[in-house]
Short mmCIF file of C-alpha atoms in Angstrom, two decimals:
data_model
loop_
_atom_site.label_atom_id
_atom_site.label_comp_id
_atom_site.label_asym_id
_atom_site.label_seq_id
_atom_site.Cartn_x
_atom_site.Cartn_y
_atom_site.Cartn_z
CA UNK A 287 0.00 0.00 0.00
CA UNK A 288 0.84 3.59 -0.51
CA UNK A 289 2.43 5.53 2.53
CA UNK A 290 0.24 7.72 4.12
CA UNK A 291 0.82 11.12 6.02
CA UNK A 292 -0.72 12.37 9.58
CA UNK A 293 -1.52 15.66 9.31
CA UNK A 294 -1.47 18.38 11.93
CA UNK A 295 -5.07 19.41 13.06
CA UNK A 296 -4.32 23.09 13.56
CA UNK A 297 -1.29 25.51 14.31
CA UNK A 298 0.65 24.81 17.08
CA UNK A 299 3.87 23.41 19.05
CA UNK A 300 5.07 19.96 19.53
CA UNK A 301 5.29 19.16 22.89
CA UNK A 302 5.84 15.35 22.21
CA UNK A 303 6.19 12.40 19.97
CA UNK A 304 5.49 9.25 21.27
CA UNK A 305 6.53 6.96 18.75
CA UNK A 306 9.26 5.99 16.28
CA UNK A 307 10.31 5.05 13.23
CA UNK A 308 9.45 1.21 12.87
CA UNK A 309 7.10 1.49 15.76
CA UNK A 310 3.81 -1.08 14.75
CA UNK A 311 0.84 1.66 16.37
CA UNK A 312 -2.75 1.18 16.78
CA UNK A 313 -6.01 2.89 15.91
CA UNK A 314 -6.41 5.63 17.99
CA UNK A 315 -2.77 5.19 19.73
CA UNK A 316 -1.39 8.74 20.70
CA UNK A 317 1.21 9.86 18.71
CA UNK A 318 2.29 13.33 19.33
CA UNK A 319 1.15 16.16 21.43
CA UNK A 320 0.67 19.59 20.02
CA UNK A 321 0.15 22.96 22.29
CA UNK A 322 -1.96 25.60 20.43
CA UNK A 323 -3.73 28.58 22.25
CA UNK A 324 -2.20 27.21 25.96
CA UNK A 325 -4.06 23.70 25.53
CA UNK A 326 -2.09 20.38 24.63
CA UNK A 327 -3.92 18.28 21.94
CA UNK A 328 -3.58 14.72 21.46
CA UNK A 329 -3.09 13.84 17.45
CA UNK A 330 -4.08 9.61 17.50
CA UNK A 331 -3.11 7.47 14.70
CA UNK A 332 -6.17 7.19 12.10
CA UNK A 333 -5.41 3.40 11.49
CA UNK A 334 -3.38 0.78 12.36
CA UNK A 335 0.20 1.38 10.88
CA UNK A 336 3.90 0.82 11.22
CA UNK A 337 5.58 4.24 11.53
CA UNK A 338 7.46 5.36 8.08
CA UNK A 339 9.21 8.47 9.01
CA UNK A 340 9.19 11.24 11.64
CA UNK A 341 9.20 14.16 10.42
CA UNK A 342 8.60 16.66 13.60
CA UNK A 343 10.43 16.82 16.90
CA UNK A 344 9.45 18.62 20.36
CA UNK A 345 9.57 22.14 20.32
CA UNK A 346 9.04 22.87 16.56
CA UNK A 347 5.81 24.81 15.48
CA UNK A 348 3.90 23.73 12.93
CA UNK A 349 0.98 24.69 10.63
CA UNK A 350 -2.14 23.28 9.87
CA UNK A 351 -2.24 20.20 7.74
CA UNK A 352 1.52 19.77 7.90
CA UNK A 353 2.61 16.32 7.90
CA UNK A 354 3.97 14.87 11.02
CA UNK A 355 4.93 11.16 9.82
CA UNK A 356 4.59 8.84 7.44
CA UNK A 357 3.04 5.37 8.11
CA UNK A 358 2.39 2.24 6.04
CA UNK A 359 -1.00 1.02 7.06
CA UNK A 360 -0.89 -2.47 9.20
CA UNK A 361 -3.03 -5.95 9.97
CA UNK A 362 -4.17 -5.49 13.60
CA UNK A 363 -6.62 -7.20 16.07
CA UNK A 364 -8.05 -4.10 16.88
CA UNK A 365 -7.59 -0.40 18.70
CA UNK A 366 -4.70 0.02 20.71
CA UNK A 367 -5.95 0.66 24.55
CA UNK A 368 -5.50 4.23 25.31
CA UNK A 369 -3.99 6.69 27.92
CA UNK A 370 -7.18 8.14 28.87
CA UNK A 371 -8.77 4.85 29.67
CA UNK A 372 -5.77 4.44 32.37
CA UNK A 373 -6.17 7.22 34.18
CA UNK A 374 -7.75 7.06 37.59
CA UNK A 375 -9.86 9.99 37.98
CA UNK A 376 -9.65 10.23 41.66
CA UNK A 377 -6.04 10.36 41.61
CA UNK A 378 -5.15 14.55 41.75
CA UNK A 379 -1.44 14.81 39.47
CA UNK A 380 1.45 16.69 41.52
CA UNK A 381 0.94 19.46 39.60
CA UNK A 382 -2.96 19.94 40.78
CA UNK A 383 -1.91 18.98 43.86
CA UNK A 384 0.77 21.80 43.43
CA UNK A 385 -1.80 24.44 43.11
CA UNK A 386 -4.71 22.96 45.60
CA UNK A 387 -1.88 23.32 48.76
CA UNK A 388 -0.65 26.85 47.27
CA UNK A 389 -4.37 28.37 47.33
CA UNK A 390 -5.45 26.27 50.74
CA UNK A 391 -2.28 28.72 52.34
CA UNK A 392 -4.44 31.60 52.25
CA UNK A 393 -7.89 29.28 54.12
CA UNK A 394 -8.63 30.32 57.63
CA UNK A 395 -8.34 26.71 58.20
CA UNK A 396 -4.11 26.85 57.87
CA UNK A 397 -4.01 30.04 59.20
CA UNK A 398 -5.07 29.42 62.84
CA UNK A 399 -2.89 32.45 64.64
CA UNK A 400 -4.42 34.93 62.69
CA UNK A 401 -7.88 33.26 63.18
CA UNK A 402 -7.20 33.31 66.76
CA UNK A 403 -6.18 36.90 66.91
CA UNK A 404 -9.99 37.87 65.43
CA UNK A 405 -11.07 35.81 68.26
CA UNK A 406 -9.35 37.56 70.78
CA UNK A 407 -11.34 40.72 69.57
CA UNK A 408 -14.71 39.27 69.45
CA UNK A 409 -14.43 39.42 65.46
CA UNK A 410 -14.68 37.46 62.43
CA UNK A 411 -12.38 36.87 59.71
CA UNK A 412 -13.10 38.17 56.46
CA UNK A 413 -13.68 34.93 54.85
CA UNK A 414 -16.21 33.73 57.39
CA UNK A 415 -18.14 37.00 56.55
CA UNK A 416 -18.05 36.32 53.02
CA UNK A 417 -18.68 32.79 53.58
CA UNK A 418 -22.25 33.78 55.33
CA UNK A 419 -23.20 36.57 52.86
CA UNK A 420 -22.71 34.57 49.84
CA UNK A 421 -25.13 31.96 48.48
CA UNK A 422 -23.39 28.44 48.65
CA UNK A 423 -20.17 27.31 46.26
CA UNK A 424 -20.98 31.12 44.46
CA UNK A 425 -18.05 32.75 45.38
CA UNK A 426 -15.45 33.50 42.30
CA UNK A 427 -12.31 35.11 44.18
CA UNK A 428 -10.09 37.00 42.07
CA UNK A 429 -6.53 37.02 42.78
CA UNK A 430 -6.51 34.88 45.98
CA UNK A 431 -2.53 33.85 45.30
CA UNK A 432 -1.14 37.57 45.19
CA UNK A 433 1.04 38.67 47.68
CA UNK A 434 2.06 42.36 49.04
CA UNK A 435 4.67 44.22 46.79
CA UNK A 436 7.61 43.29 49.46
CA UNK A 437 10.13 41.30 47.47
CA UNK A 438 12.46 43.19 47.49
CA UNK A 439 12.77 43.53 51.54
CA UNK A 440 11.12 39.59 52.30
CA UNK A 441 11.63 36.59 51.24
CA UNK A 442 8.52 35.02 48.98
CA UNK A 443 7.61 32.19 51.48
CA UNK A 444 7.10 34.50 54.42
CA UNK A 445 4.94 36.77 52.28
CA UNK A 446 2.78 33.68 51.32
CA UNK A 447 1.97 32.65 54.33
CA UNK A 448 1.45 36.34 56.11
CA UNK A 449 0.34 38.52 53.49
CA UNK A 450 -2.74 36.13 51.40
CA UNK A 451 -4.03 37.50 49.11
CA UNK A 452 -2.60 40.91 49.53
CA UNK A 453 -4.63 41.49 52.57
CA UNK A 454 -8.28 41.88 50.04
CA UNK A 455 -10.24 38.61 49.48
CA UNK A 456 -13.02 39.56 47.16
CA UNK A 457 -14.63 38.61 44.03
CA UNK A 458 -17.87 38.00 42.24
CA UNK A 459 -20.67 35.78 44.17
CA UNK A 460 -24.59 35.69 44.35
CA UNK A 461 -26.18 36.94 47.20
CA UNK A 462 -30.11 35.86 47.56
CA UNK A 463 -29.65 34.15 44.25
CA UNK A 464 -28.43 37.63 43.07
CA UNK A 465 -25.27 38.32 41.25
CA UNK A 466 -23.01 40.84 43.43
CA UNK A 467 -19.73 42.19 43.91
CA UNK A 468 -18.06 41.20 47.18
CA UNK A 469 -15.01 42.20 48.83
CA UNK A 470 -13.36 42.14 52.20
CA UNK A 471 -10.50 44.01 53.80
CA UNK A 472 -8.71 41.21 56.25
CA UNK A 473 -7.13 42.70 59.06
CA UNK A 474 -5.00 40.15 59.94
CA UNK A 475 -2.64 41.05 56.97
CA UNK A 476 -1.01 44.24 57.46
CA UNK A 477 -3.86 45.42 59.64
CA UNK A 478 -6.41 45.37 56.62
CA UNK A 479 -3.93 48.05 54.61
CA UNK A 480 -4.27 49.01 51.01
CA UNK A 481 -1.37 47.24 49.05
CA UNK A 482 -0.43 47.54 45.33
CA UNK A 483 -2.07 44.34 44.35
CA UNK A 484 -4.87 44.51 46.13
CA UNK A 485 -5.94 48.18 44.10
CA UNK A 486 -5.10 45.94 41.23
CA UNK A 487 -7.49 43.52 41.88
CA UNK A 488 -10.13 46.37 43.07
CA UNK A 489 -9.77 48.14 40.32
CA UNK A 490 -10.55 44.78 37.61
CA UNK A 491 -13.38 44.34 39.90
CA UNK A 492 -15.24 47.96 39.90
CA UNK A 493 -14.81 47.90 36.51
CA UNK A 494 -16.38 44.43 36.18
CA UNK A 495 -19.53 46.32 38.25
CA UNK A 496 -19.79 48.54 35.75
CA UNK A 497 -20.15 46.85 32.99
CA UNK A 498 -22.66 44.59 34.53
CA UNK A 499 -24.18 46.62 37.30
CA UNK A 500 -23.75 44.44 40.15
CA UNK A 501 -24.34 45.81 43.46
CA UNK A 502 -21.20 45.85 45.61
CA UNK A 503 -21.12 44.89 49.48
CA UNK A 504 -17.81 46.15 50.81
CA UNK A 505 -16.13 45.23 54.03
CA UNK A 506 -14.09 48.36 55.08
CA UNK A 507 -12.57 47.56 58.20
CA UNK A 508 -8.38 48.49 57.59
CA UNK A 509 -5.73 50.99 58.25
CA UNK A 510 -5.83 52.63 54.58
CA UNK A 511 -2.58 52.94 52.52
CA UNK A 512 0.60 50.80 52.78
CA UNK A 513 3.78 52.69 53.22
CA UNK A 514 5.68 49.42 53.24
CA UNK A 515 5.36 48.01 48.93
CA UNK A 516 8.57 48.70 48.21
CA UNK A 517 8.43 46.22 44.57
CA UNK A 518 6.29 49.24 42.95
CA UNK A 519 7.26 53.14 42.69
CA UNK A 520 4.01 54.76 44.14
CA UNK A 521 3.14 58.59 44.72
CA UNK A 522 1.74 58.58 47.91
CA UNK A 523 -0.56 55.65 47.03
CA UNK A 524 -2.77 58.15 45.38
CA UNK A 525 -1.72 57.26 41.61
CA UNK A 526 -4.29 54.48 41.65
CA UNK A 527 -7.67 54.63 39.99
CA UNK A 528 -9.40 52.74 42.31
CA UNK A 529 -11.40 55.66 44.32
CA UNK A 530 -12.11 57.63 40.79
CA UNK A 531 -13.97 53.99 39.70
CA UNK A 532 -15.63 53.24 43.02
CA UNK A 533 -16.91 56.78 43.17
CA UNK A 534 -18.11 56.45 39.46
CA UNK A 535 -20.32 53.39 41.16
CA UNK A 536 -22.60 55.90 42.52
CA UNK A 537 -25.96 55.77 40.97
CA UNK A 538 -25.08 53.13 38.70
CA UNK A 539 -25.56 49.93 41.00
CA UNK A 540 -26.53 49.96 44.92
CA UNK A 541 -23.06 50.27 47.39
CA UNK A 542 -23.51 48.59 50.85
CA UNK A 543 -20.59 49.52 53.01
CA UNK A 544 -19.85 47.34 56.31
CA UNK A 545 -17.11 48.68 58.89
CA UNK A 546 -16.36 45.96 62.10
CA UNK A 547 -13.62 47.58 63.98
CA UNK A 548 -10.83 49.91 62.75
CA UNK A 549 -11.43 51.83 59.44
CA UNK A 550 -9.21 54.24 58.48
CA UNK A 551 -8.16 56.51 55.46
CA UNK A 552 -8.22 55.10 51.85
CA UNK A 553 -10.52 52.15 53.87
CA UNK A 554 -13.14 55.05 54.88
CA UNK A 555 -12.51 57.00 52.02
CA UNK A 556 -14.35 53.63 49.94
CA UNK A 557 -17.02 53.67 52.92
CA UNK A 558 -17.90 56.86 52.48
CA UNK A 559 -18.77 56.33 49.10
CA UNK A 560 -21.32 53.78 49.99
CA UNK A 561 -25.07 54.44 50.03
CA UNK A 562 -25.52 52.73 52.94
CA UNK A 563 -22.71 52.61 55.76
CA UNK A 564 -23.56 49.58 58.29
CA UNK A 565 -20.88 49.33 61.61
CA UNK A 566 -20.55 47.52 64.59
CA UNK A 567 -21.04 49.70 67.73
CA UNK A 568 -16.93 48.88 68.40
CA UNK A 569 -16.29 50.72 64.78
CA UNK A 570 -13.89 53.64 64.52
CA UNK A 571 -13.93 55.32 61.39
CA UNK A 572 -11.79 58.35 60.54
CA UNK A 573 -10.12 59.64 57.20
CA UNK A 574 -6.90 59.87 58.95
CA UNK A 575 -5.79 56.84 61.61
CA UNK A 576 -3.22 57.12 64.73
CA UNK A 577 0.22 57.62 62.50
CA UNK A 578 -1.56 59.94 60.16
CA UNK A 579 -2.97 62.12 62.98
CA UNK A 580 0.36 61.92 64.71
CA UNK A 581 2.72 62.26 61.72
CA UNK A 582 0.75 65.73 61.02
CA UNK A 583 1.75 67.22 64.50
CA UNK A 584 -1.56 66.50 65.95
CA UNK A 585 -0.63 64.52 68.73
CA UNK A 586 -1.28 60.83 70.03
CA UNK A 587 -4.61 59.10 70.18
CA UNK A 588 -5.67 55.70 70.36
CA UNK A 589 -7.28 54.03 67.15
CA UNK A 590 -11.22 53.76 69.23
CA UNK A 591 -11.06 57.56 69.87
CA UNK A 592 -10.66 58.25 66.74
CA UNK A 593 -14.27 58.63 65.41
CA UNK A 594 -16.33 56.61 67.21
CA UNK A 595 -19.61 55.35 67.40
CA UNK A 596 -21.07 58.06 69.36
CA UNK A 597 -20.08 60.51 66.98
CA UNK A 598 -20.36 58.87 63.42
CA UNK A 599 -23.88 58.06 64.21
CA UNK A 600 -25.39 61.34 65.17
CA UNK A 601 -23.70 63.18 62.46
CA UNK A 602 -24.93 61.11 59.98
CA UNK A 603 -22.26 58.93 58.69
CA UNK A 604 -23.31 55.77 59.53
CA UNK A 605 -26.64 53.88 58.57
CA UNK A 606 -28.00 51.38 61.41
CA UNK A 607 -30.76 49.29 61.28
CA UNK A 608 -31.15 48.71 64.98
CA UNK A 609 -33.16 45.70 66.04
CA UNK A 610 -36.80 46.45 66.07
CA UNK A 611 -36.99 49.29 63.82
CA UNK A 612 -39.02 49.62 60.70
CA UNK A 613 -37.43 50.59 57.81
CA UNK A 614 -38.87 54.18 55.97
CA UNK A 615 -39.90 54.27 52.78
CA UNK A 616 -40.69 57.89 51.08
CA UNK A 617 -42.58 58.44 47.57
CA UNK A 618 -41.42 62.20 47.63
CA UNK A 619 -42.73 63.54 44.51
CA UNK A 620 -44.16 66.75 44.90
CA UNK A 621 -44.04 71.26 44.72
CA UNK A 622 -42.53 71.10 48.64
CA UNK A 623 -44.22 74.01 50.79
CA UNK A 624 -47.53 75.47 50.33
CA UNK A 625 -48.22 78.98 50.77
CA UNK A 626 -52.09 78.69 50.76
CA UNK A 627 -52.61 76.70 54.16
CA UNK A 628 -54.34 79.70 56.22
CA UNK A 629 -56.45 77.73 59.10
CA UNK A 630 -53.33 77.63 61.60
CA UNK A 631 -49.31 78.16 62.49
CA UNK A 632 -47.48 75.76 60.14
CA UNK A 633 -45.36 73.06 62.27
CA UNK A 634 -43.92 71.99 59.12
CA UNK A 635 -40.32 72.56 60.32
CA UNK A 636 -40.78 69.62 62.97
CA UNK A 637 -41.19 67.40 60.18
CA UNK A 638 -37.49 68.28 58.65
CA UNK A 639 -35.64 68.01 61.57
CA UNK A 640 -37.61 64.50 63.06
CA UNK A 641 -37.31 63.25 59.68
CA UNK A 642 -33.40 64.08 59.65
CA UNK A 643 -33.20 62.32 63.23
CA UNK A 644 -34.23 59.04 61.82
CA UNK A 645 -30.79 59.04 59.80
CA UNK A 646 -28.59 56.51 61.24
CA UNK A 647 -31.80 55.25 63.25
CA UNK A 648 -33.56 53.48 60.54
CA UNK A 649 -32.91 52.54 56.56
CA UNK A 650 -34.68 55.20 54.89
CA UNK A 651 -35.57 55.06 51.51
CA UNK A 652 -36.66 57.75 48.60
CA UNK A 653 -38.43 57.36 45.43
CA UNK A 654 -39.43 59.97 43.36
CA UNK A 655 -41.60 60.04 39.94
CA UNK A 656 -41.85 63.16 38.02
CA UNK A 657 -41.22 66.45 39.43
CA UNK A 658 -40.05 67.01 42.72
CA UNK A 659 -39.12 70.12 44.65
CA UNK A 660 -38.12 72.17 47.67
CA UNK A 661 -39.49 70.82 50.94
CA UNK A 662 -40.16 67.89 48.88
CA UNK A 663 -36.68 66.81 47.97
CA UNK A 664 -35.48 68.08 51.09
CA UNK A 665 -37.12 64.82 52.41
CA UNK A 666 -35.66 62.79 49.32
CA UNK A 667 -32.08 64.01 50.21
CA UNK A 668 -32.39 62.78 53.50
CA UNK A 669 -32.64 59.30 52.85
CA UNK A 670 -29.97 56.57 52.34
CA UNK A 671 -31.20 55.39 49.17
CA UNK A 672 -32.81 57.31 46.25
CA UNK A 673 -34.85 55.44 43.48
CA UNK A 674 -36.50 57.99 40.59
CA UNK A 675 -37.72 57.44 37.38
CA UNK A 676 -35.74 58.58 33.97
CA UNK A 677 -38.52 61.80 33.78
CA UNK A 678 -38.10 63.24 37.50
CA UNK A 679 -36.73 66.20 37.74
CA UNK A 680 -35.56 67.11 41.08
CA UNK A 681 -34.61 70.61 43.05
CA UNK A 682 -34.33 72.26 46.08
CA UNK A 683 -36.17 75.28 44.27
CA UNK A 684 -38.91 74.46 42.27
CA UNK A 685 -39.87 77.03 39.00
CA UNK A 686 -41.76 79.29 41.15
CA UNK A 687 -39.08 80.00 43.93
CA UNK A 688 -36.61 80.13 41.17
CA UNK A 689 -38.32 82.78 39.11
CA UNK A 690 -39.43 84.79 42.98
CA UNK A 691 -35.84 84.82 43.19
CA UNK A 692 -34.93 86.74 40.43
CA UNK A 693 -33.07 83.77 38.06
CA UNK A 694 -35.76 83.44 35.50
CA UNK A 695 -38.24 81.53 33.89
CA UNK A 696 -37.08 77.51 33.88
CA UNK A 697 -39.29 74.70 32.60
CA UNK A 698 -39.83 72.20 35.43
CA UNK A 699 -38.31 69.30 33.62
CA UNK A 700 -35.32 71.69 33.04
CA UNK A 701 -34.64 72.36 36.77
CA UNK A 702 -32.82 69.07 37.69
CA UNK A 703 -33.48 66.61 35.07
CA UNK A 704 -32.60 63.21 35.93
CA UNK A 705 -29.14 62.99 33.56
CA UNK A 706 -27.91 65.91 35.58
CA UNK A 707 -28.74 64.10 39.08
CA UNK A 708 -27.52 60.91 38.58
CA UNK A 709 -24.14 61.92 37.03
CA UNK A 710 -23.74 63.84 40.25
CA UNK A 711 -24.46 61.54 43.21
CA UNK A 712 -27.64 62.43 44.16
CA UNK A 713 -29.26 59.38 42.91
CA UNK A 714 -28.70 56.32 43.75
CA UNK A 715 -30.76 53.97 41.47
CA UNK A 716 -32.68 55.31 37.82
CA UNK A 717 -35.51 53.41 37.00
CA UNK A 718 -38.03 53.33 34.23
CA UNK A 719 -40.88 53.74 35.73
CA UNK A 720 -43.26 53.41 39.55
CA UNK A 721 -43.81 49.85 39.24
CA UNK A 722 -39.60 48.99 38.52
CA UNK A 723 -39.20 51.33 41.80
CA UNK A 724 -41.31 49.74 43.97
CA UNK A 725 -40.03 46.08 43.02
CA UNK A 726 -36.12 47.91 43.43
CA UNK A 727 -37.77 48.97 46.94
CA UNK A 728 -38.82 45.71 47.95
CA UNK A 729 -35.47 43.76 46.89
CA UNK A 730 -33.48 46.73 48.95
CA UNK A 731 -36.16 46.44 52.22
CA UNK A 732 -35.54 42.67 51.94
CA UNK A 733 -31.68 43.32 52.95
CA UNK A 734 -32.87 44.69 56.75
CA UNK A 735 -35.26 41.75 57.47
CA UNK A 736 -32.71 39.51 58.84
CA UNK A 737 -33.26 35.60 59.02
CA UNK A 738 -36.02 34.60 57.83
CA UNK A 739 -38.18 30.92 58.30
CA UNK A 740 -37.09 28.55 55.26
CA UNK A 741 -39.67 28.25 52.52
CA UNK A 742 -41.35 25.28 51.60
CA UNK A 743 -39.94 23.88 48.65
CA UNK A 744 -39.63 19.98 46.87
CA UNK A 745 -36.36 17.54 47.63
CA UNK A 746 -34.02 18.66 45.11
#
């Protein structure tokens, strides 16, 4: 019979040829392996053959259809018994195995100093946060086997082991079936500090918000920038994008920001961001921590005094759903104050200043639909959350006040049209219409009931 060729199936790199010149092969024996696009691909023998010529060798690159040997077909009993139906499937190769013990470093289960220090403080550890806020075998972590930028002043294995992750697990998980964005500061790595790596990793994830408008649930607790990445020139830490794209968040997808103990600088500045701030009553949050205070000349003071409880919830910076309060909800559309109430004294500036004492008391939540002004959005602004529809147009002067004041004639549509509003901060979540605000309203309220009785559902 006539020789025959085997032909490569596509571009690509020889990793290996298994046979020889001589060599009697079976149908469906492997023959050589090719790498193309960082996959190996088996190329099997199409018939039973003795091997002609080779005419490849490891490490050369071939095209597709290029011959690869030469075989004069064979008499055989039948097809040569395989690799694949060797392998045990239960047995994990060293170089799995490899990679399974490098990311199990970085598990609270191998880590049991660091797990013990979060006991010590009546705290968590940001896995086992992430572990109960995410729906089962959801979480996608991104980046879980960087380390800080240190190289150049420690030695790889002790960063492995002490600085996981770069001090940020977070990634991509559903939450109540939900797709979110998830990601937790862990203060037993360089006290929760903001490393090189772990803006890296921030930054691909904010961006991966955007583009599919997941709501983010931050853990903030951390000591802000790292003075101590020495692998990277920095400039002050600030040269990052990270706080231009979480700020960008803002009225694109709902920001829930959780602080459990120390949160300091670029941690608060990402916490302040948030529509919602939730702390423990042991939280200290402050835009500049002990060595930032003290390395300005402002003297010593311990990390709790530094903006505690008492004072971030009275002014307003944090949001607390306290046991046994009702969440608000507010459908604020409306002209604000009217002049033409004559039958008695107007109490109406109570209602501003109770309404502004349920901040930090209970989640409070605005919706607006069509045109809303003065008094009116005073109420809106108030609230944690805003939800309005694409045609509101919102003001703290409505037309009338405007043009009493001397600036004008202005269309009420014109006076703070929702494209305005929503590139600014003010609002939080733009929806089409009433109906897709109330059902945004209900999803948000469900966040505050706690734990609720499992449903009745089949065996799965």
């Amino acid at each position: 019979m006539e020789t025959q060729h085997v032909l490569a199936p596509m571009l690509g790199t020889v990793v290996r040829v298994d046979v020889r010149p001589g060599e009697l092969i079976q149908v469906g024996q492997q023959i050589v392996v090719l790498e193309s696009m960082k996959m190996e691909h088996i190329v099997r023998a199409p018939a039973a053959a003795v091997v002609a010529t080779v005419l490849v060798a490891a490490g050369d690159t071939v095209r597709r259809d290029q011959p690869l040997l030469t075989f004069d077909p064979a008499e055989t009993t039948g097809p040569a018994e395989t690799s694949d139906e060797l392998v045990d499937p239960d047995v994990i190769r060293p170089d799995l195995a490899e990679v399974l013990d490098r990311h199990a470093v970085g598990l609270d289960a191998n880590r049991p100093e660091a797990v013990r220090r979060r006991r010590d403080r009546g705290q968590r550890t940001a896995r086992e946060n992430l572990a109960e806020l995410c729906d089962p075998d959801t979480f996608v972590e991104y980046g879980p086997l960087v380390v800080a930028a240190q190289r150049q002043r420690r030695g790889l294995d002790d960063l492995v082991a002490r600085t996981p992750a770069d001090g940020l697990v977070a990634g991509v998980a559903e939450v109540n079936g939900s797709a979110c964005l998830v990601l937790a500061y862990d203060a037993t790595v360089l006290a929760g500090t903001q490393g090189y790596y772990n803006h890296a990793k921030k930054d691909r994830l904010f961006t991966v918000a955007a583009r599919r408008r997941l709501p983010v649930v931050l853990f903030a607790e951390g000591g802000g920038g790292r003075p101590g990445d020495t692998d990277i020139p920095t400039v002050g830490g600030l040269d990052v994008p990270s706080f231009h794209l979480f700020a960008r968040l803002s009225g694109l997808v709902p920001l829930v920001g959780i602080a459990a103990g120390y949160c300091f600088a670029g941690n608060a500045a990402l916490l302040g961001c948030c529509d919602v701030v939730i702390a423990t009553e042991d939280s200290s949050i402050g835009m500049g921590g002990p060595a930032m205070i003290e390395g300005g000349g402002l003297g010593v003071f311990a990390p709790e005094d530094i903006g505690p409880m008492s004072i971030q919830v009275p002014n307003g910076v944090v949001d607390i759903a306290e046991n046994g309060r009702m969440p608000l909800v507010l459908f604020a559309e409306g002209g604000g104050g009217r002049p033409g109430d004559t039958d008695g004294i107007s109490s109406g500036q109570r209602t501003f200043a109770r309404f502004a004492q349920l901040s930090a008391l209970v989640p409070m939540v605005g919706i607006t639909s069509g045109r809303c002004f003065a008094g009116n959005a005073s109420l809106l602004g108030c609230c944690d959350v805003i939800i309005a529809t694409a045609d509101s147009s919102i003001g703290m002067g409505g037309p009338a006040m405007i043009e009493g004041g001397g600036l004008g004639k202005v269309e009420p549509d014109d006076v703070g049209p929702v494209d305005v509003q929503s590139a600014n901060g003010v609002l939080d979540v733009v929806v089409a219409d009433e109906a897709e605000a109330t059902a945004v309203t209900k999803r948000l309220l469900s966040s505050f009931h706690g734990p609720g009785e499992p449903g009745a559902a089949p065996d799965q």
